[in-house]
Coordinates of C-alpha atoms in Angstrom, one line a residue:
Chain F
M1 CA -0.2 0.5 0.2
P2 CA 1.7 3.2 -1.2
T3 CA 1.9 5.4 1.9
V4 CA 0.3 8.6 1.9
G5 CA 1.4 12.1 3.4
P6 CA -0.5 13.7 6.2
R7 CA -3.8 15.4 5.3
S8 CA -3.5 19.1 5.6
G9 CA -5.7 20.3 8.5
D10 CA -7.7 22.6 6.5
A11 CA -9.2 19.3 4.8
I12 CA -10.3 17.7 8.4
F13 CA -11.8 20.8 9.7
A14 CA -13.9 21.0 6.7
N15 CA -15.5 17.5 7.0
V16 CA -16.0 17.3 10.6
D17 CA -19.1 18.1 12.7
R18 CA -19.1 21.4 14.1
V19 CA -21.3 23.8 16.3
N20 CA -21.8 27.4 17.0
A21 CA -18.7 28.8 17.7
E22 CA -20.8 31.1 20.1
L23 CA -22.1 27.6 22.0
F24 CA -18.1 26.2 22.5
T25 CA -17.5 30.0 23.6
L26 CA -19.9 30.4 26.0
T27 CA -19.7 26.7 27.3
Y28 CA -15.9 27.4 28.3
G29 CA -16.6 30.4 29.7
A30 CA -19.3 29.1 32.1
I31 CA -16.8 26.0 32.7
V32 CA -13.8 29.0 33.8
C33 CA -16.5 30.6 36.1
Q34 CA -17.5 28.0 37.4
L35 CA -14.0 26.8 38.4
L36 CA -13.5 30.5 39.6
T37 CA -16.4 29.9 42.2
D38 CA -16.1 26.5 43.2
L39 CA -11.4 26.9 43.9
E40 CA -11.4 30.5 44.8
E41 CA -7.1 30.7 44.3
V42 CA -6.7 31.8 40.7
E43 CA -3.4 29.3 40.9
E44 CA -6.2 26.3 41.7
V45 CA -8.3 27.5 38.4
N46 CA -5.1 27.6 36.1
K47 CA -3.9 24.0 37.4
Q48 CA -7.5 22.7 37.5
L49 CA -7.6 24.1 33.7
D50 CA -4.1 22.9 32.7
Q51 CA -5.8 18.9 34.0
M52 CA -8.6 19.6 32.4
G53 CA -6.7 19.7 29.3
Y54 CA -4.7 16.6 30.0
N55 CA -7.4 14.5 30.5
I56 CA -9.0 15.9 26.3
G57 CA -5.7 15.6 25.5
T58 CA -4.9 11.9 26.0
R59 CA -8.2 10.9 24.4
L60 CA -7.9 13.4 21.5
I61 CA -4.5 12.4 20.3
D62 CA -6.1 9.1 18.9
E63 CA -8.3 10.9 16.4
F64 CA -5.3 13.7 15.7
L65 CA -3.6 10.9 14.3
A66 CA -6.5 8.8 12.9
K67 CA -8.1 11.6 10.8
A68 CA -4.5 13.5 10.0
N69 CA -3.0 10.4 8.6
I70 CA 0.1 10.9 10.6
S71 CA 3.2 8.8 10.6
R72 CA 6.2 9.0 13.1
C73 CA 7.7 12.6 13.2
V74 CA 11.3 12.4 12.8
D75 CA 12.2 14.6 15.6
F76 CA 10.7 17.3 18.5
K77 CA 11.0 20.1 15.3
E78 CA 8.3 18.1 13.0
T79 CA 6.2 17.4 16.2
A80 CA 6.2 21.3 16.6
E81 CA 4.6 21.8 13.4
M82 CA 2.4 19.4 13.0
I83 CA 0.9 20.2 16.3
A84 CA 0.6 23.8 14.8
K85 CA -0.3 23.5 11.3
V86 CA -2.3 20.4 11.6
G87 CA -4.0 20.2 15.0
F88 CA -4.8 23.7 16.0
K89 CA -6.5 23.9 12.4
M90 CA -8.4 20.5 12.7
F91 CA -9.6 21.2 16.2
L92 CA -10.3 24.8 16.8
G93 CA -10.0 26.4 12.6
V94 CA -7.0 28.5 13.8
T95 CA -3.8 28.7 11.9
A96 CA -0.7 28.8 14.2
S97 CA 3.4 29.4 13.5
V98 CA 6.3 28.1 15.1
T99 CA 8.9 30.5 16.6
N100 CA 11.6 30.9 19.2
W101 CA 13.9 27.4 18.4
D102 CA 16.5 27.1 21.1
V103 CA 19.7 25.8 19.7
E104 CA 19.0 22.1 21.4
G105 CA 15.7 22.1 19.3
T106 CA 13.9 21.1 22.4
C107 CA 11.8 24.2 23.2
C108 CA 10.1 26.5 21.0
N109 CA 7.0 28.7 21.0
I110 CA 4.0 28.5 19.3
V111 CA 1.8 31.4 18.6
L112 CA -1.7 31.8 18.0
E113 CA -3.1 34.2 14.7
D114 CA -6.7 33.9 16.8
N115 CA -8.1 32.5 18.8
P116 CA -12.3 31.8 19.4
L117 CA -11.9 30.6 23.1
V118 CA -11.3 34.3 24.3
D119 CA -14.7 36.1 22.0
F120 CA -16.3 38.6 24.5
V121 CA -14.1 37.5 27.6
E122 CA -12.7 40.8 29.6
L123 CA -10.2 39.5 32.3
P124 CA -10.8 41.7 35.7
D125 CA -8.8 42.6 38.0
T126 CA -9.9 40.2 40.6
C127 CA -8.3 37.3 38.0
Q128 CA -5.0 38.9 37.6
G129 CA -2.9 35.9 36.5
L130 CA -5.3 33.8 35.7
Y131 CA -4.3 32.0 32.3
Y132 CA -8.0 31.6 30.6
C133 CA -6.7 29.5 28.1
N134 CA -5.0 26.9 30.3
V135 CA -7.0 24.4 28.7
L136 CA -5.0 23.9 25.9
C137 CA -1.7 23.9 27.7
G138 CA -2.7 20.7 29.0
V139 CA -4.3 19.5 25.6
I140 CA -1.1 19.4 24.0
R141 CA 1.1 18.1 27.3
G142 CA -1.8 14.9 27.5
A143 CA -2.1 14.5 23.4
L144 CA 2.4 14.4 23.3
E145 CA 2.4 12.5 27.0
M146 CA 0.5 9.6 25.0
V147 CA 3.0 9.3 22.0
S148 CA 6.2 9.1 24.9
M149 CA 7.0 12.8 24.9
K150 CA 7.1 14.2 28.6
T151 CA 6.4 18.1 28.2
E152 CA 6.0 21.2 29.3
V153 CA 3.6 23.7 28.0
T154 CA 2.9 27.3 29.6
W155 CA 1.7 30.5 28.5
V156 CA 4.1 33.2 27.6
R157 CA 1.9 35.8 26.3
D158 CA -1.3 36.3 26.2
V159 CA -4.1 39.1 25.0
L160 CA -5.9 38.9 28.4
Q161 CA -3.1 39.9 30.2
G162 CA -2.5 42.7 27.9
D163 CA 0.2 41.1 25.8
D164 CA -0.2 41.7 22.0
S165 CA -0.7 37.7 20.8
Y166 CA -1.3 34.2 22.7
E167 CA 2.0 32.8 22.5
L168 CA 2.4 29.3 23.8
Q169 CA 5.7 27.5 25.3
V170 CA 6.5 24.0 24.5
K171 CA 9.4 22.7 26.0
L172 CA 10.3 19.1 25.1
L173 CA 11.7 17.4 29.1
K174 CA 12.0 14.0 28.0
Q175 CA 11.5 11.5 25.3
V176 CA 10.3 8.2 27.0
P177 CA 11.5 5.5 24.7
E178 CA 9.0 2.8 24.1
E179 CA 10.8 -0.2 25.7
Y180 CA 9.6 -3.0 27.9
P181 CA 10.3 -2.5 31.1
Y182 CA 12.2 -5.7 31.6
K183 CA 15.6 -6.7 30.6
D184 CA 16.5 -9.6 28.3
D185 CA 17.6 -11.3 31.3
E186 CA 14.9 -10.9 33.5
Chain Y
M1 CA -18.6 -16.3 3.6
A2 CA -17.5 -13.6 5.9
A3 CA -13.6 -12.9 5.3
I4 CA -13.2 -11.3 8.3
C5 CA -13.4 -14.3 11.3
S6 CA -12.7 -11.9 14.4
L7 CA -11.2 -8.8 15.7
F8 CA -8.7 -8.2 18.3
I9 CA -8.6 -4.3 20.0
I10 CA -5.6 -4.8 22.9
N11 CA -4.0 -1.0 25.3
K12 CA -0.5 -1.0 25.1
S13 CA 0.4 -3.2 28.2
G14 CA -1.2 -6.2 26.3
G15 CA -5.0 -6.5 28.0
L16 CA -7.4 -7.6 26.1
I17 CA -9.9 -4.9 25.7
F18 CA -12.4 -5.7 22.5
Y19 CA -12.9 -9.0 20.9
K20 CA -15.4 -9.7 18.5
D21 CA -16.1 -12.7 15.9
Y22 CA -17.5 -13.1 12.7
G23 CA -19.5 -16.3 11.9
S24 CA -18.2 -19.8 13.0
A25 CA -15.0 -20.1 11.6
G26 CA -12.5 -18.8 14.7
R27 CA -14.8 -18.7 17.2
M28 CA -13.0 -19.2 20.2
D29 CA -13.8 -18.3 24.1
T30 CA -12.8 -15.9 26.6
N31 CA -9.9 -17.4 27.8
D32 CA -8.7 -18.6 24.5
S33 CA -9.2 -14.3 23.1
L34 CA -7.0 -13.7 26.0
R35 CA -4.8 -15.7 25.4
V36 CA -4.0 -14.5 22.1
A37 CA -4.3 -11.4 22.6
S38 CA -1.4 -11.6 24.7
L39 CA 0.4 -13.8 22.6
W40 CA 0.1 -11.4 19.6
H41 CA 1.2 -8.8 22.4
S42 CA 4.1 -10.5 23.2
M43 CA 5.0 -11.9 20.0
H44 CA 4.7 -8.4 18.0
A45 CA 7.3 -7.0 21.1
I46 CA 9.5 -9.8 20.2
S47 CA 9.4 -9.5 16.6
Q48 CA 10.2 -6.0 16.5
Q49 CA 13.5 -6.4 18.9
L50 CA 14.6 -9.2 16.3
S51 CA 13.9 -7.8 13.0
P52 CA 16.8 -6.8 11.6
T53 CA 15.2 -3.6 9.9
V54 CA 16.3 -0.4 11.9
G55 CA 13.3 1.0 14.1
C56 CA 11.0 -1.5 13.0
S57 CA 7.3 -1.1 14.5
G58 CA 6.0 -5.0 14.6
I59 CA 4.5 -7.9 12.5
E60 CA 2.0 -6.6 10.3
L61 CA 0.8 -9.3 8.5
L62 CA 0.9 -12.9 9.5
E63 CA 0.3 -15.7 6.8
A64 CA -0.9 -19.5 7.8
D65 CA -2.4 -22.1 5.7
T66 CA -5.6 -21.5 6.8
F67 CA -6.1 -17.7 8.2
D68 CA -3.8 -14.5 7.4
L69 CA -3.6 -11.8 10.5
H70 CA -3.6 -8.1 9.6
C71 CA -2.0 -6.1 12.5
F72 CA -2.5 -1.9 12.8
Q73 CA -0.8 -0.6 15.8
S74 CA -1.3 3.3 16.4
L75 CA 1.4 5.7 17.5
T76 CA 0.2 5.5 21.0
G77 CA 1.0 1.9 21.4
T78 CA -2.8 0.9 20.8
K79 CA -3.0 -3.0 18.6
F80 CA -6.1 -3.6 16.2
F81 CA -5.9 -6.9 14.2
V82 CA -8.1 -9.1 12.2
V83 CA -8.1 -12.7 11.7
C84 CA -9.1 -13.3 8.7
E85 CA -9.3 -15.6 4.8
P86 CA -6.2 -16.5 3.4
G87 CA -5.6 -14.0 0.5
A88 CA -8.8 -11.4 2.1
L89 CA -8.0 -8.3 0.6
H90 CA -7.8 -4.6 1.8
M91 CA -7.3 -5.1 5.5
E92 CA -5.6 -2.5 6.1
A93 CA -7.8 0.1 5.1
L94 CA -10.7 -2.1 7.5
L95 CA -7.9 -1.4 9.9
K96 CA -7.9 2.0 9.7
V97 CA -11.6 2.6 9.4
I98 CA -11.9 0.0 12.7
Y99 CA -9.0 2.7 14.6
E100 CA -11.1 6.0 13.2
L101 CA -14.2 4.6 15.2
Y102 CA -12.2 3.7 18.3
T103 CA -11.1 7.5 18.5
D104 CA -15.2 8.6 17.4
Y105 CA -17.2 6.1 19.8
V106 CA -15.0 4.9 22.8
L107 CA -11.8 7.6 23.0
K108 CA -14.8 10.6 22.8
N109 CA -17.3 8.3 25.2
P110 CA -16.3 10.7 28.4
F111 CA -17.5 7.6 30.8
Y112 CA -15.1 5.3 28.6
E113 CA -11.9 4.5 31.3
M114 CA -8.7 4.5 29.4
E115 CA -7.0 1.1 29.1
M116 CA -10.2 -0.8 30.2
P117 CA -13.1 -3.3 28.1
I118 CA -14.7 -1.3 25.7
R119 CA -18.4 -1.9 26.3
C120 CA -20.0 1.2 24.2
E121 CA -22.9 0.2 21.7
L122 CA -21.9 2.6 19.7
F123 CA -18.8 1.6 19.0
D124 CA -20.7 -1.9 18.4
L125 CA -23.3 -0.4 16.1
N126 CA -20.7 1.7 13.7
L127 CA -18.5 -1.8 13.7
S128 CA -21.0 -3.6 12.5
Q129 CA -22.1 -1.8 9.7
A130 CA -18.1 -0.6 8.7
V131 CA -17.7 -5.0 9.0
Q132 CA -21.3 -5.1 7.0
K133 CA -19.8 -2.2 4.1
D134 CA -16.5 -4.5 3.5
R135 CA -18.1 -7.4 3.2
V136 CA -21.0 -6.0 0.7
A137 CA -17.7 -4.6 -0.8
L138 CA -16.7 -7.8 -1.2
L139 CA -19.5 -10.1 -2.6
G140 CA -19.4 -6.9 -5.1
R141 CA -16.1 -7.6 -6.4

């Protein structure tokens, strides 16, 4: 069977069922507000959003691989490009670009050109330090962990905090080799 | 007669999370199916280590006198394999379809616990449709 390359994010995005964008945005907003009420601490909310994203990511990765027809990436650079070019397009309908690679090629920034989660959102003064879209960090972390990459994903720029763009930092901590947890002579 | 005898899905630790047989040929009880699943998991792992090819991802097709076994492993480590009649065609494509159904109807079900046995009606339903379609296509050829 001939190997086919990955499908473009646009093509997949055009083919999936969609819901009204406002319903999506408002649902996410309601979740964040409820978390703020329940947990009270902004720091705790950030943590909870990350955890929720992680749980989503561990499931979403298979859909991403299946629908986008992706084969193994040769290095972390290709992985980051895949997330930005195919992943964000496929699930959020936005384009993202990868910048700021460090010399080892293990840390980069992903810049979102648009962010549908924050339409209508204005952060009140009481929510300083809240990473409103922290769920996205968790999704990327969870997804990469399922393909044996331990990463740390954080927001470095957030328009809601007064910056001029949305920028995520993805740092590869270690690649867990897919070996079996026993030695041959044991 | 059906081209496919049975379908297995095993999680990344080698546990059988889904088994279904089609038609009478090759039907087995729960114990046998569990045994086949863990045997295949180990054989697959051993084949990866024995292979002279660097970066080998394990056995994809096992051809025997009375059956073929096609296996597809996702990058996340879940294995899907079908036992079918010798020479049955388009099994890779069918496994891909099954993988997509698994992502849609199993993983997206919020009440499904990861790595646990699959008990999702929607998955069963869509799976039988996919297999049925494959059979109809086969009869048409």
